[in-house]
Short mmCIF file of C-alpha atoms and ligand atoms in Angstrom, two decimals:
data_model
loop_
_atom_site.label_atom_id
_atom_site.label_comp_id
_atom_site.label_asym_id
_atom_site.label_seq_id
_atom_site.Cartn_x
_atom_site.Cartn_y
_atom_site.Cartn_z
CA UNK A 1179 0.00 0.00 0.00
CA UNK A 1180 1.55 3.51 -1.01
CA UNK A 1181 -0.03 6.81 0.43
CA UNK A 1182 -0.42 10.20 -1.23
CA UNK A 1183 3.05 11.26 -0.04
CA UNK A 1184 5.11 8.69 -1.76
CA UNK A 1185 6.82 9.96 -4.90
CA UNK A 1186 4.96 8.91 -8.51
CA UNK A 1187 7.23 6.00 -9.62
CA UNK A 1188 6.48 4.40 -5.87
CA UNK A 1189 3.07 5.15 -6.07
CA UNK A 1190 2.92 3.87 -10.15
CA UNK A 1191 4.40 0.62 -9.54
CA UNK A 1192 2.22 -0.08 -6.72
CA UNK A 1193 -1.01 1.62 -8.46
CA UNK A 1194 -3.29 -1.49 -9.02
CA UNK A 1195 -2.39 -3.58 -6.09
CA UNK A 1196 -2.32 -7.25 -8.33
CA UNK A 1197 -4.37 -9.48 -7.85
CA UNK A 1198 -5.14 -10.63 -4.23
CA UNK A 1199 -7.00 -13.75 -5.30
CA UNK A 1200 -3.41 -15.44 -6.44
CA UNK A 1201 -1.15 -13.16 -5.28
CA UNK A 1202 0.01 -12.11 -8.82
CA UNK A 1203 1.45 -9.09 -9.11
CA UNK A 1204 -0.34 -7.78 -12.10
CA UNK A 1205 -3.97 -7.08 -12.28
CA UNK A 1206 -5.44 -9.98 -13.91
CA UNK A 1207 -6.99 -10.02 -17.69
CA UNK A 1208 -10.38 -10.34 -17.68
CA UNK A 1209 -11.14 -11.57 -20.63
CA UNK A 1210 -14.95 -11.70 -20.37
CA UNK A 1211 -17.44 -10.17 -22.36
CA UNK A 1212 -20.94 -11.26 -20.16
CA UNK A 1213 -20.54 -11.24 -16.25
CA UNK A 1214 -23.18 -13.81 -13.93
CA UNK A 1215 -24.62 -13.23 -10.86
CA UNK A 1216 -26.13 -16.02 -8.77
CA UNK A 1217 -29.26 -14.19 -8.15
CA UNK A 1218 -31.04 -12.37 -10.65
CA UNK A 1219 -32.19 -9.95 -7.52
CA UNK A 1220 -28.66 -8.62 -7.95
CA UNK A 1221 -28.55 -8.77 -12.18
CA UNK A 1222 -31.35 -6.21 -11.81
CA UNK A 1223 -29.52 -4.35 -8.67
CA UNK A 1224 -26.41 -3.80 -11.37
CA UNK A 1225 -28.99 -2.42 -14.02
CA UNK A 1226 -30.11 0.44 -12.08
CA UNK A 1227 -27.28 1.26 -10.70
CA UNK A 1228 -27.82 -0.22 -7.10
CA UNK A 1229 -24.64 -2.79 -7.09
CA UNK A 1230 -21.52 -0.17 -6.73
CA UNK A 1231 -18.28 -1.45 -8.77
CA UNK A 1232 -20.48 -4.29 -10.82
CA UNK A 1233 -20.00 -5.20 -14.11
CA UNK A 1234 -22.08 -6.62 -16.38
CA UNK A 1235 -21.43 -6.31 -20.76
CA UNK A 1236 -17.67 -5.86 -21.26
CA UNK A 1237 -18.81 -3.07 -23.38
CA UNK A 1238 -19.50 -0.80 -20.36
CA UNK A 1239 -15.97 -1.82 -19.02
CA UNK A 1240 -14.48 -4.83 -17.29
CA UNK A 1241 -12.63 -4.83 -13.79
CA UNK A 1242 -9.27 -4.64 -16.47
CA UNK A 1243 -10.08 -1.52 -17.33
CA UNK A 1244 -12.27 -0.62 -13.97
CA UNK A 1245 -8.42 -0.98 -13.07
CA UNK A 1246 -6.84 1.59 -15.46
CA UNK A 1247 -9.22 4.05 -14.44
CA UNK A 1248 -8.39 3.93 -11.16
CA UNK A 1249 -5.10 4.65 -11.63
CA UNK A 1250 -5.55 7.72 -14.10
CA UNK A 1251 -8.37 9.09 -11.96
CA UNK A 1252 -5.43 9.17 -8.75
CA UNK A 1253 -2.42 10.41 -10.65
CA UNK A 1254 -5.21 13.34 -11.62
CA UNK A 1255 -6.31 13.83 -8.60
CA UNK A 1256 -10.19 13.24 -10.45
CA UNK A 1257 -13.31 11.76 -9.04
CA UNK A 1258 -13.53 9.35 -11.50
CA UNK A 1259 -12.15 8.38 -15.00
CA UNK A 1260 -13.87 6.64 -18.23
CA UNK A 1261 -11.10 4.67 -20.27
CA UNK A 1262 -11.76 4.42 -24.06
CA UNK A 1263 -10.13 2.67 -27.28
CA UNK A 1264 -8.13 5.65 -28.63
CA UNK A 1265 -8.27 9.35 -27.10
CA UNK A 1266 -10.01 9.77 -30.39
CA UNK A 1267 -12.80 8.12 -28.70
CA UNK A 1268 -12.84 9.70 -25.97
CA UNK A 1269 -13.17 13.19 -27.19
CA UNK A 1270 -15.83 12.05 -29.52
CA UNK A 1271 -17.95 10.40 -26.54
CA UNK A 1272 -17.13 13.79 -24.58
CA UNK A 1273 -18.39 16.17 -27.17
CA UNK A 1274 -21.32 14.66 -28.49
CA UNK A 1275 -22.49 13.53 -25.13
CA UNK A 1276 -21.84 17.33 -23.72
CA UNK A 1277 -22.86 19.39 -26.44
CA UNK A 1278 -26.14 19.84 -28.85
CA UNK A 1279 -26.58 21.48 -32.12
CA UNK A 1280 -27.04 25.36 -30.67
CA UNK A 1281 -24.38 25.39 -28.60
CA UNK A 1282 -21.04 27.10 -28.57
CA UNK A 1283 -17.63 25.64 -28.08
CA UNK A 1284 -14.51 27.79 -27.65
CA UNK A 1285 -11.04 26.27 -28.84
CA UNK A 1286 -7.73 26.42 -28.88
CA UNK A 1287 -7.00 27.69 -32.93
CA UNK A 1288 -3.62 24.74 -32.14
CA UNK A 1289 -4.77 21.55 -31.89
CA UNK A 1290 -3.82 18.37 -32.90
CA UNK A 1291 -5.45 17.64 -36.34
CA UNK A 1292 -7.69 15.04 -35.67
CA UNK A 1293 -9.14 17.23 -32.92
CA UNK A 1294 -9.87 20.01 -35.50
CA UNK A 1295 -11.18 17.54 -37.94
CA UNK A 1296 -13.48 16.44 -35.30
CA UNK A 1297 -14.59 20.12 -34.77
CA UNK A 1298 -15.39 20.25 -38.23
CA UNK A 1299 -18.18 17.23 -37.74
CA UNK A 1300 -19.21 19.20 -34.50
CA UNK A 1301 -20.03 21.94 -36.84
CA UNK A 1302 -21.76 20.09 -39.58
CA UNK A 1303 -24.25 18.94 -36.89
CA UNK A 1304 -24.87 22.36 -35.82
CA UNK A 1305 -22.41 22.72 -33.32
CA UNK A 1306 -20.76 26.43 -33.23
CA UNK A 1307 -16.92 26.61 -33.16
CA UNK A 1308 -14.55 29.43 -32.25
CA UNK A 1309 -10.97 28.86 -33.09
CA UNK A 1310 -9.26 31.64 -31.01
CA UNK A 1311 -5.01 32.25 -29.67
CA UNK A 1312 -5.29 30.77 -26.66
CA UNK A 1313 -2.16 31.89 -25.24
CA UNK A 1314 -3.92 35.13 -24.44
CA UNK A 1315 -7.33 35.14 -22.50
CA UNK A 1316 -8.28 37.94 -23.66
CA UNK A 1317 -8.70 36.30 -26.75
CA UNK A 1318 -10.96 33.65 -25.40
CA UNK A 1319 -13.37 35.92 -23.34
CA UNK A 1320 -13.90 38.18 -26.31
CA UNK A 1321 -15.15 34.85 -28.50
CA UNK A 1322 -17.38 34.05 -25.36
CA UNK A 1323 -21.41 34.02 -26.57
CA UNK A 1324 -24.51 33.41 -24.19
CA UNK A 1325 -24.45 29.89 -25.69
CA UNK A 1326 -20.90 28.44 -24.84
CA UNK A 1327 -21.20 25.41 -23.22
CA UNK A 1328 -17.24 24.70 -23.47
CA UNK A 1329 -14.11 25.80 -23.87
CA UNK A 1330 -11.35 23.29 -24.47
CA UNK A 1331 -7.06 23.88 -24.70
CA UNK A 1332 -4.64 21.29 -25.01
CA UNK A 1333 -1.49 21.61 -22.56
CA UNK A 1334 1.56 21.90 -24.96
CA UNK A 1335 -0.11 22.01 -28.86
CA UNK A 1336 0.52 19.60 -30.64
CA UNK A 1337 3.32 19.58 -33.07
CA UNK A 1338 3.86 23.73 -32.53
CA UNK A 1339 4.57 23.38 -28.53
CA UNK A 1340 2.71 26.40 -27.72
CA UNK A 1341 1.04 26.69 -24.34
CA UNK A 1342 -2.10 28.93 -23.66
CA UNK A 1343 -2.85 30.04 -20.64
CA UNK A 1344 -4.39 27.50 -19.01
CA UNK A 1345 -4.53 29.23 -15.45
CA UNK A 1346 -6.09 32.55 -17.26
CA UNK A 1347 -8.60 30.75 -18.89
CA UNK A 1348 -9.43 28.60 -15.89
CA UNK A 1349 -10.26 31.63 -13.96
CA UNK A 1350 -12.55 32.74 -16.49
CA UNK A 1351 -14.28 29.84 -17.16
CA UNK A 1352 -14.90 29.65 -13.36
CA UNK A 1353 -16.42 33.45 -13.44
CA UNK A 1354 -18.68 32.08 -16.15
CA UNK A 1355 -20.02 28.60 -14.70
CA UNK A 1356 -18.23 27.34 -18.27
CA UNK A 1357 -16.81 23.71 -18.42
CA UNK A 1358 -12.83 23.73 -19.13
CA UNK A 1359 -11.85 21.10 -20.80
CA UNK A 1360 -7.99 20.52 -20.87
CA UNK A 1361 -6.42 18.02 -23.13
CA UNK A 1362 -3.60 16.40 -21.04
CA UNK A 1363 -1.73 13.81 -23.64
CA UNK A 1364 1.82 15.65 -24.35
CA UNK A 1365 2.29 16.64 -20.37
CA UNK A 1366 0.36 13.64 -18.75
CA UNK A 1367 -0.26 13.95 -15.09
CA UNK A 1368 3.49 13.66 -14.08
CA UNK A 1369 3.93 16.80 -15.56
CA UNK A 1370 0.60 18.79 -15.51
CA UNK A 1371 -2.70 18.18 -13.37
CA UNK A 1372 -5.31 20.43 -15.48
CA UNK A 1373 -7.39 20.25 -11.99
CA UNK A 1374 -4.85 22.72 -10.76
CA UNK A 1375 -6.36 25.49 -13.44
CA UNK A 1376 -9.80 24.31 -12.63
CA UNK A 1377 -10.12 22.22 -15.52
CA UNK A 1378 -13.84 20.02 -15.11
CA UNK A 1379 -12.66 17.22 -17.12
CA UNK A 1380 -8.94 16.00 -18.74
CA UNK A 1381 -8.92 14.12 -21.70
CA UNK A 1382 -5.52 11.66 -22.24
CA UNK A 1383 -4.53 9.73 -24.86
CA UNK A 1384 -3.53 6.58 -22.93
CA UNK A 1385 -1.64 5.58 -26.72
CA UNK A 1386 1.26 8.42 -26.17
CA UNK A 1387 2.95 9.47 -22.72
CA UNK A 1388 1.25 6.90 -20.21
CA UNK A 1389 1.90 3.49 -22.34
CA UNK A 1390 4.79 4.84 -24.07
CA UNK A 1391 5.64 1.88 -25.86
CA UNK A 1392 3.48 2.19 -28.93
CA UNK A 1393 1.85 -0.84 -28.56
CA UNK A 1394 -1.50 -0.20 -27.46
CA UNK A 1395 -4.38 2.38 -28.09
CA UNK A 1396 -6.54 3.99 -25.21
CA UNK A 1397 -7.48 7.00 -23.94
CA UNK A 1398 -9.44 8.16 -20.94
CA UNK A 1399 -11.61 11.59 -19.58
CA UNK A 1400 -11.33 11.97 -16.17
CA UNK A 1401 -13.30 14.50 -13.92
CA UNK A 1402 -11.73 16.50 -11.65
CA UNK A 1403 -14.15 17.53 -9.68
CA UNK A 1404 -13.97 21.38 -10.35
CA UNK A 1405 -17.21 21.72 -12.27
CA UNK A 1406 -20.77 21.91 -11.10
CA UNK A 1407 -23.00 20.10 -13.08
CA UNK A 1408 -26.48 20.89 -11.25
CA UNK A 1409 -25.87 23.95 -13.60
CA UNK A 1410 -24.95 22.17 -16.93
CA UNK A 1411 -27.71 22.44 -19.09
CA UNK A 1412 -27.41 19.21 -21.01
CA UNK A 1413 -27.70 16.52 -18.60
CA UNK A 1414 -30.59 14.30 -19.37
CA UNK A 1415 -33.39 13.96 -16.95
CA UNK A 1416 -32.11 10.16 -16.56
CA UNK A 1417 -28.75 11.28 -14.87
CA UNK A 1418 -29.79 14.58 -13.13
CA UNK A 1419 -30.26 11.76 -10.00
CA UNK A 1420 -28.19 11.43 -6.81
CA UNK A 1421 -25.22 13.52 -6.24
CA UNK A 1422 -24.41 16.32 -9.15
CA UNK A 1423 -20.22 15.56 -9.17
CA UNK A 1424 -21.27 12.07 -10.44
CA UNK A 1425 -23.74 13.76 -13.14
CA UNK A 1426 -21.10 14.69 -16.34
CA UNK A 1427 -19.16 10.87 -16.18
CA UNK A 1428 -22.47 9.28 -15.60
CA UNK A 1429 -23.44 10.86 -19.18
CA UNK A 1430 -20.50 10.29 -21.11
CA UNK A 1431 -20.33 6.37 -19.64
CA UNK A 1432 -23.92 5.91 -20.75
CA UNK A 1433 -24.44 8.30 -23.85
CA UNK A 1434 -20.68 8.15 -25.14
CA UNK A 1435 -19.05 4.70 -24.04
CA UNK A 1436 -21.99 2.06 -23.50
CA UNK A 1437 -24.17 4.04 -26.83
CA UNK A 1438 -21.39 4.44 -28.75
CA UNK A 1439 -19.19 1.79 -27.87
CA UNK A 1440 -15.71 3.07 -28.16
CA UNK A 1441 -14.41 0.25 -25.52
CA UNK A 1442 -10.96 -0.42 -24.10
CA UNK A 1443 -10.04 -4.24 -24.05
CA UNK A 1444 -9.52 -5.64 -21.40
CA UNK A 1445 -5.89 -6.88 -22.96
CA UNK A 1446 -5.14 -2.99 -23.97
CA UNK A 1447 -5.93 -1.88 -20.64
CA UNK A 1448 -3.37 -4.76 -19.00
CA UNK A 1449 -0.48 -3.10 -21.66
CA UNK A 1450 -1.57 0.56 -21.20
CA UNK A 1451 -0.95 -0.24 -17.52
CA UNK A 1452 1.95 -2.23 -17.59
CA UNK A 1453 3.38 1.31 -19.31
CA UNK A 1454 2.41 3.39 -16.95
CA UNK A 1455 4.37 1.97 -14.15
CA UNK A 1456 8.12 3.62 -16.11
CA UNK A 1457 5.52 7.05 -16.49
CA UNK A 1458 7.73 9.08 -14.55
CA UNK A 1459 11.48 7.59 -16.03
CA UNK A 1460 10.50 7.74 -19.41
CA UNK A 1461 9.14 11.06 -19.11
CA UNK A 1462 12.54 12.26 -17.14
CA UNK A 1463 14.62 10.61 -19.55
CA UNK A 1464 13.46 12.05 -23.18
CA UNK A 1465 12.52 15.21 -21.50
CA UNK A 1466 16.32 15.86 -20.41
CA UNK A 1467 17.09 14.25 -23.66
CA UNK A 1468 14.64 16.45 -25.93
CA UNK A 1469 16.46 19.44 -23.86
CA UNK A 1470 19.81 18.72 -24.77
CA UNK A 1471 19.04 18.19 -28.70
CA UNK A 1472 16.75 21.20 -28.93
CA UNK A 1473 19.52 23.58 -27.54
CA UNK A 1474 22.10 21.49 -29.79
CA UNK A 1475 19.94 22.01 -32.94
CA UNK A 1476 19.04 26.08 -31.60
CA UNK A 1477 22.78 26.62 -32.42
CA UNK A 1478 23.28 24.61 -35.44
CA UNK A 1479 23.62 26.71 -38.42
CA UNK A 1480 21.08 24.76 -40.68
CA UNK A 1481 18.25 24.75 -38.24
CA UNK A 1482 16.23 27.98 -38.66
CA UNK A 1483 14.09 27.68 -36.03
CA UNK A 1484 13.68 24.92 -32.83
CA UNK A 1485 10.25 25.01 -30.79
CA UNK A 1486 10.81 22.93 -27.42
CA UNK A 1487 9.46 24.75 -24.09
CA UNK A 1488 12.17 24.31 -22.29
CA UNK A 1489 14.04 26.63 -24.52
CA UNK A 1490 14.87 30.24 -22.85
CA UNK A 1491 13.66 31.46 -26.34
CA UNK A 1492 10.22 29.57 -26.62
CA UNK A 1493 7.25 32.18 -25.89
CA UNK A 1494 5.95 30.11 -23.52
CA UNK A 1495 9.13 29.54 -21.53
CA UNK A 1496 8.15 30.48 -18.20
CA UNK A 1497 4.21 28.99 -18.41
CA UNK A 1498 6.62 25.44 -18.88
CA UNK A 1499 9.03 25.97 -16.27
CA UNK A 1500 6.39 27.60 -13.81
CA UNK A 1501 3.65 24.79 -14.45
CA UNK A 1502 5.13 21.66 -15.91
CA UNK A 1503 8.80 22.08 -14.93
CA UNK A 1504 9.83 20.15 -17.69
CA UNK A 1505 9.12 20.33 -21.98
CA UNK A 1506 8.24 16.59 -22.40
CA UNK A 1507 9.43 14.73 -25.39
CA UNK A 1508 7.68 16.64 -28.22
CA UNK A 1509 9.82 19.18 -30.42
CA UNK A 1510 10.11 20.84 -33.39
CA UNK A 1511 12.14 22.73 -36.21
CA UNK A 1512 12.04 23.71 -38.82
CA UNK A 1513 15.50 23.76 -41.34
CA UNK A 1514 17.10 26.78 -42.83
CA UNK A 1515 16.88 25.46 -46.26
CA UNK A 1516 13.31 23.83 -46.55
CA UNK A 1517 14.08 22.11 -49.69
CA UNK A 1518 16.87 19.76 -47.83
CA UNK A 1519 13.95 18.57 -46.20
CA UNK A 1520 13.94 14.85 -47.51
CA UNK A 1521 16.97 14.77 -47.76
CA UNK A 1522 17.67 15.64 -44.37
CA UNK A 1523 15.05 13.32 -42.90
CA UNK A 1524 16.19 10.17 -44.97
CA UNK A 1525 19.86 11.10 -43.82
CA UNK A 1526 19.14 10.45 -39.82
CA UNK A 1527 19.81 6.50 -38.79
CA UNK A 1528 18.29 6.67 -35.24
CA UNK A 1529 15.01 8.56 -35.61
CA UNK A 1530 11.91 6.17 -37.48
CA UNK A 1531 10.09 8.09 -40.12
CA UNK A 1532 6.67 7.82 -38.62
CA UNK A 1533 3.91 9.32 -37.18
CA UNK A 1534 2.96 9.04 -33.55
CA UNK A 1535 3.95 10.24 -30.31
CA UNK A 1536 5.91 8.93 -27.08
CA UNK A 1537 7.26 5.63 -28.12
CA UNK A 1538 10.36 4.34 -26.42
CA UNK A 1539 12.15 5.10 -29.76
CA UNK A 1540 12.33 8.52 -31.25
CA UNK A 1541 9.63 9.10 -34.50
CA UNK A 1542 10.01 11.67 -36.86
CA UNK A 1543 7.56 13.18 -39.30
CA UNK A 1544 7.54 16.22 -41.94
CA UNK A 1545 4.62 17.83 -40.52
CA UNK A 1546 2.24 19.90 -43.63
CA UNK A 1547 2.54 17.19 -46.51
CA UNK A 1548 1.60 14.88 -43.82
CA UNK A 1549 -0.44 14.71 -40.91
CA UNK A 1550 -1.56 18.46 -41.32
CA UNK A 1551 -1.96 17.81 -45.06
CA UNK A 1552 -5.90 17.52 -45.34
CA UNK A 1553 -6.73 20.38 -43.87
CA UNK A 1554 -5.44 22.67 -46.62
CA UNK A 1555 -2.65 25.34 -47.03
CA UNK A 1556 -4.68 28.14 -44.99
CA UNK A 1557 -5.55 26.11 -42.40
CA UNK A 1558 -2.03 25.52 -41.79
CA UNK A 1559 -1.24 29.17 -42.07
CA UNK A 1560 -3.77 29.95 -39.34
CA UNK A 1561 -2.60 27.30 -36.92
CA UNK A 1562 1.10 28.11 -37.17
CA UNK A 1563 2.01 25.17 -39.21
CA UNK A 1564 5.08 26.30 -41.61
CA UNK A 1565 5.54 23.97 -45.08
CA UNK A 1566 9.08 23.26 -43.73
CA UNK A 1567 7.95 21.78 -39.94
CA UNK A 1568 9.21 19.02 -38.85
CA UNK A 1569 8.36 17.19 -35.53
CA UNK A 1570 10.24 14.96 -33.58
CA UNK A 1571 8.70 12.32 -31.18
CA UNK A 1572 12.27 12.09 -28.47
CA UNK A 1573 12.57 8.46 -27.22
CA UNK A 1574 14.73 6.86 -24.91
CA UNK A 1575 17.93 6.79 -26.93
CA UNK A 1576 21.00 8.50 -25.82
CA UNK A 1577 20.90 12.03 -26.02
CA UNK A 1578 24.85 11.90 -27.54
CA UNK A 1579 23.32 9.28 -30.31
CA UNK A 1580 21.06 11.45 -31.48
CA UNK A 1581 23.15 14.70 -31.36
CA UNK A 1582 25.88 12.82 -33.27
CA UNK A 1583 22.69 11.26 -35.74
CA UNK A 1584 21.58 14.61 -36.46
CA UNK A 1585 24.81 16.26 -37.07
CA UNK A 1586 25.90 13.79 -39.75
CA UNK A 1587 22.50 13.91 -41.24
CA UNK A 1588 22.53 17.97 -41.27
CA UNK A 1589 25.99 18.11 -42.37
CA UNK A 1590 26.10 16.31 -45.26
C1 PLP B 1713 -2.65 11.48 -30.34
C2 PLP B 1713 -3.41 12.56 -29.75
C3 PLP B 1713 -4.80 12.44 -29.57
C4 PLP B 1713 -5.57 11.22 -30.01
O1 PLP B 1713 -5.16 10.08 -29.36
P1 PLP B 1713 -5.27 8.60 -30.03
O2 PLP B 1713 -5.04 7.69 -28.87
O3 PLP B 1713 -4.22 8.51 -31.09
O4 PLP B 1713 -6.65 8.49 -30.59
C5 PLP B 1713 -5.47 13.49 -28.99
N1 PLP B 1713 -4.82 14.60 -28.60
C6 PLP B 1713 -3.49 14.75 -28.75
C7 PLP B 1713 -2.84 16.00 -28.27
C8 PLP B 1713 -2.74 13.74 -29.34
O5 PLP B 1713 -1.42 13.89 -29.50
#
């Protein structure tokens, strides 16, 4: 048993406890998609909701994943946590369980690209969107209407690094009753608890910096807490019962998970967690790392530009130092000469060309002909994204490896 005190990597590696029935150490794999009861008095106390902790269509979760949640839901510091397939999933079970055609959502104008793409299917079913600069609140407040429901950031945008400011627009979405919702995935709790800028709920992609070996999908929404849903609007009349906290995770586990069906296995869950317990090392390691090769490349003559919070010269320096304390292992650059671009990228050994996040082994991916290519040239332009970006995914090699790979490669 570990207490609140003990540092993350005592409390992660102690986090689910095993399995007390046979002592192993793991949680076990519950494989099982229908679950029994003995009495059909307690089938029906599991249906409504009488039966605390019971399971009973794998669909709505299994004690794997009842497992994983737990977890997230401590490290941030929530009230309860919903685990999903991808974080895909659950952002799509959060916004179309939360919001109606009518409503208003405010967002971040840098998100990750799925994220926008989904806004663009929010807005096809009648679903207002206001892409605004969050770094400045003032920004956000102006783009406020009478119907905003929402107002969502992501930590450290993905690929441009840029941080709003989460604690600004936490204190105005608590002046206005409005739910903050605070993507968590390039931070993760080790670095960032959203609940600490009065975020409501915290999205993470399980996929990037909690498994962090690229082996399994998930994500997760967690609430926090912070937000009072007696005064939410959209809460159906079937989950306005008992106390309000429970109200908003109630909806999305109903509306978004068991209607939608965007489930976790069971087996995912088990790898997700297994992850999670080298959270804090891994994030340590290729943040330090990430550090060393961003100031390397800052000062290399062919690099025209390095984006990495860490950096004294990043906007956003002191929000990263002051909150997070750390950059995590996303970067960017962008080269001097953008037409050396392949060239460049096919040069590096250690780096994969890929796509993806947080893997143990560094991934590295042109950024506008690729996974900011759909969106269109002035899409790009108004999010930041430059032809010639470049982002790099820092893994767990040696920082001196990759200094010496990307010297040879920008050299030549
Ligand atoms: C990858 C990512 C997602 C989506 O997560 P998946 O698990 O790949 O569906 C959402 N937000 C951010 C910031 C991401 O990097």
């Amino acid at each position: 048993m570990t207490d609140a005190h003990d540092a993350l990597s005592t409390r992660l590696v102690h986090a689910t406890g095993g399995d007390r029935h046979s002592g192993g150490v793991h949680a076990p794999v519950h494989p099982s998609v229908q679950y029994a009861y003995d009495k059909v008095e307690d089938l029906i106390g599991v249906f409504q909701g009488k039966v605390k902790g019971s399971f009973n269509y794998a669909r709505q979760g299994t004690p794997t994943t009842a497992a994983l949640e737990a977890v997230i839901t401590e490290l941030e510091g929530g009230t309860g946590s919903i685990s999903f397939a991808t974080g895909m999933a659950a952002l799509t079970a959060l916004f179309l369980t939360l919001l109606k055609a009518g409503d208003h959502l405010v967002t971040s104008a840098r998100v990750f690209g799925n994220t926008n793409s989904l806004f663009q299917t929010l807005e096809g079913l009648g679903i207002a969107v206001s892409r605004v600069d969050a770094g400045d609140v003032a920004a956000v407040r102006a783009a406020l209407r009478p119907e905003t429901r929402m107002v969502f950031a992501e930590t450290i945008a993905n690929p441009s690094t840029r941080i709003p400011d989460l604690e600004g627009i936490g204190a105005l979405c608590r002046e206005h009753g409005l739910l903050y919702v605070v993507d968590n995935t390039v931070t993760s709790p080790a670095l960032c608890r959203p609940k600490h800028f009065g975020a409501g709920l915290v999205m993470n992609s399980l996929t990037k910096t909690l498994a962090g070996h690229g082996e399994a999908l998930g994500g997760a929404v967690t609430d926090t807490g912070c937000f009072d849903w007696s005064s939410y609007p959209n809460i159906f009349p079937a989950y306005r019962q008992g106390d309000p906290r429970g109200w908003g995770l109630q909806q999305i586990r109903k509306k978004g998970l068991r209607d939608m069906g965007g489930t976790l296995s069971s087996e995912a869950a088990h790898r997700i967690l297994v992850g999670m317990e080298t959270l804090e090392l891994r994030l340590k390691r290729s943040s330090d790392t990430a550090l060393a090769l961003a100031r390397h490349l800052a000062a290399h003559p062919a690099i025209a530009k390095v984006h990495y919070p860490m950096l004294d010269s990043h906007p956003e320096h002191a929000r990263a130092r002051d909150w997070f304390g750390g950059g995590s292992w996303m970067m960017a650059f962008e080269l001097g000469d953008a037409g050396r671009l392949v060239d460049v990228l096919n040069r590096l050994r250690l780096p994969l060309k890929a796509t993806g996040l947080a893997d143990t082994r560094s991934l590295i991916i042109p950024v506008a002909p690729t996974i900011f290519w759909e969106m269109g040239a002035e899409a790009r332009a108004a999010m930041g994204i430059a032809d010639g970006l470049v982002r790099l995914s820092v893994g767990l090699e040696a920082a001196e490896d990759l200094i010496a790979d990307f010297d040879q490669a920008l050299a030549a």
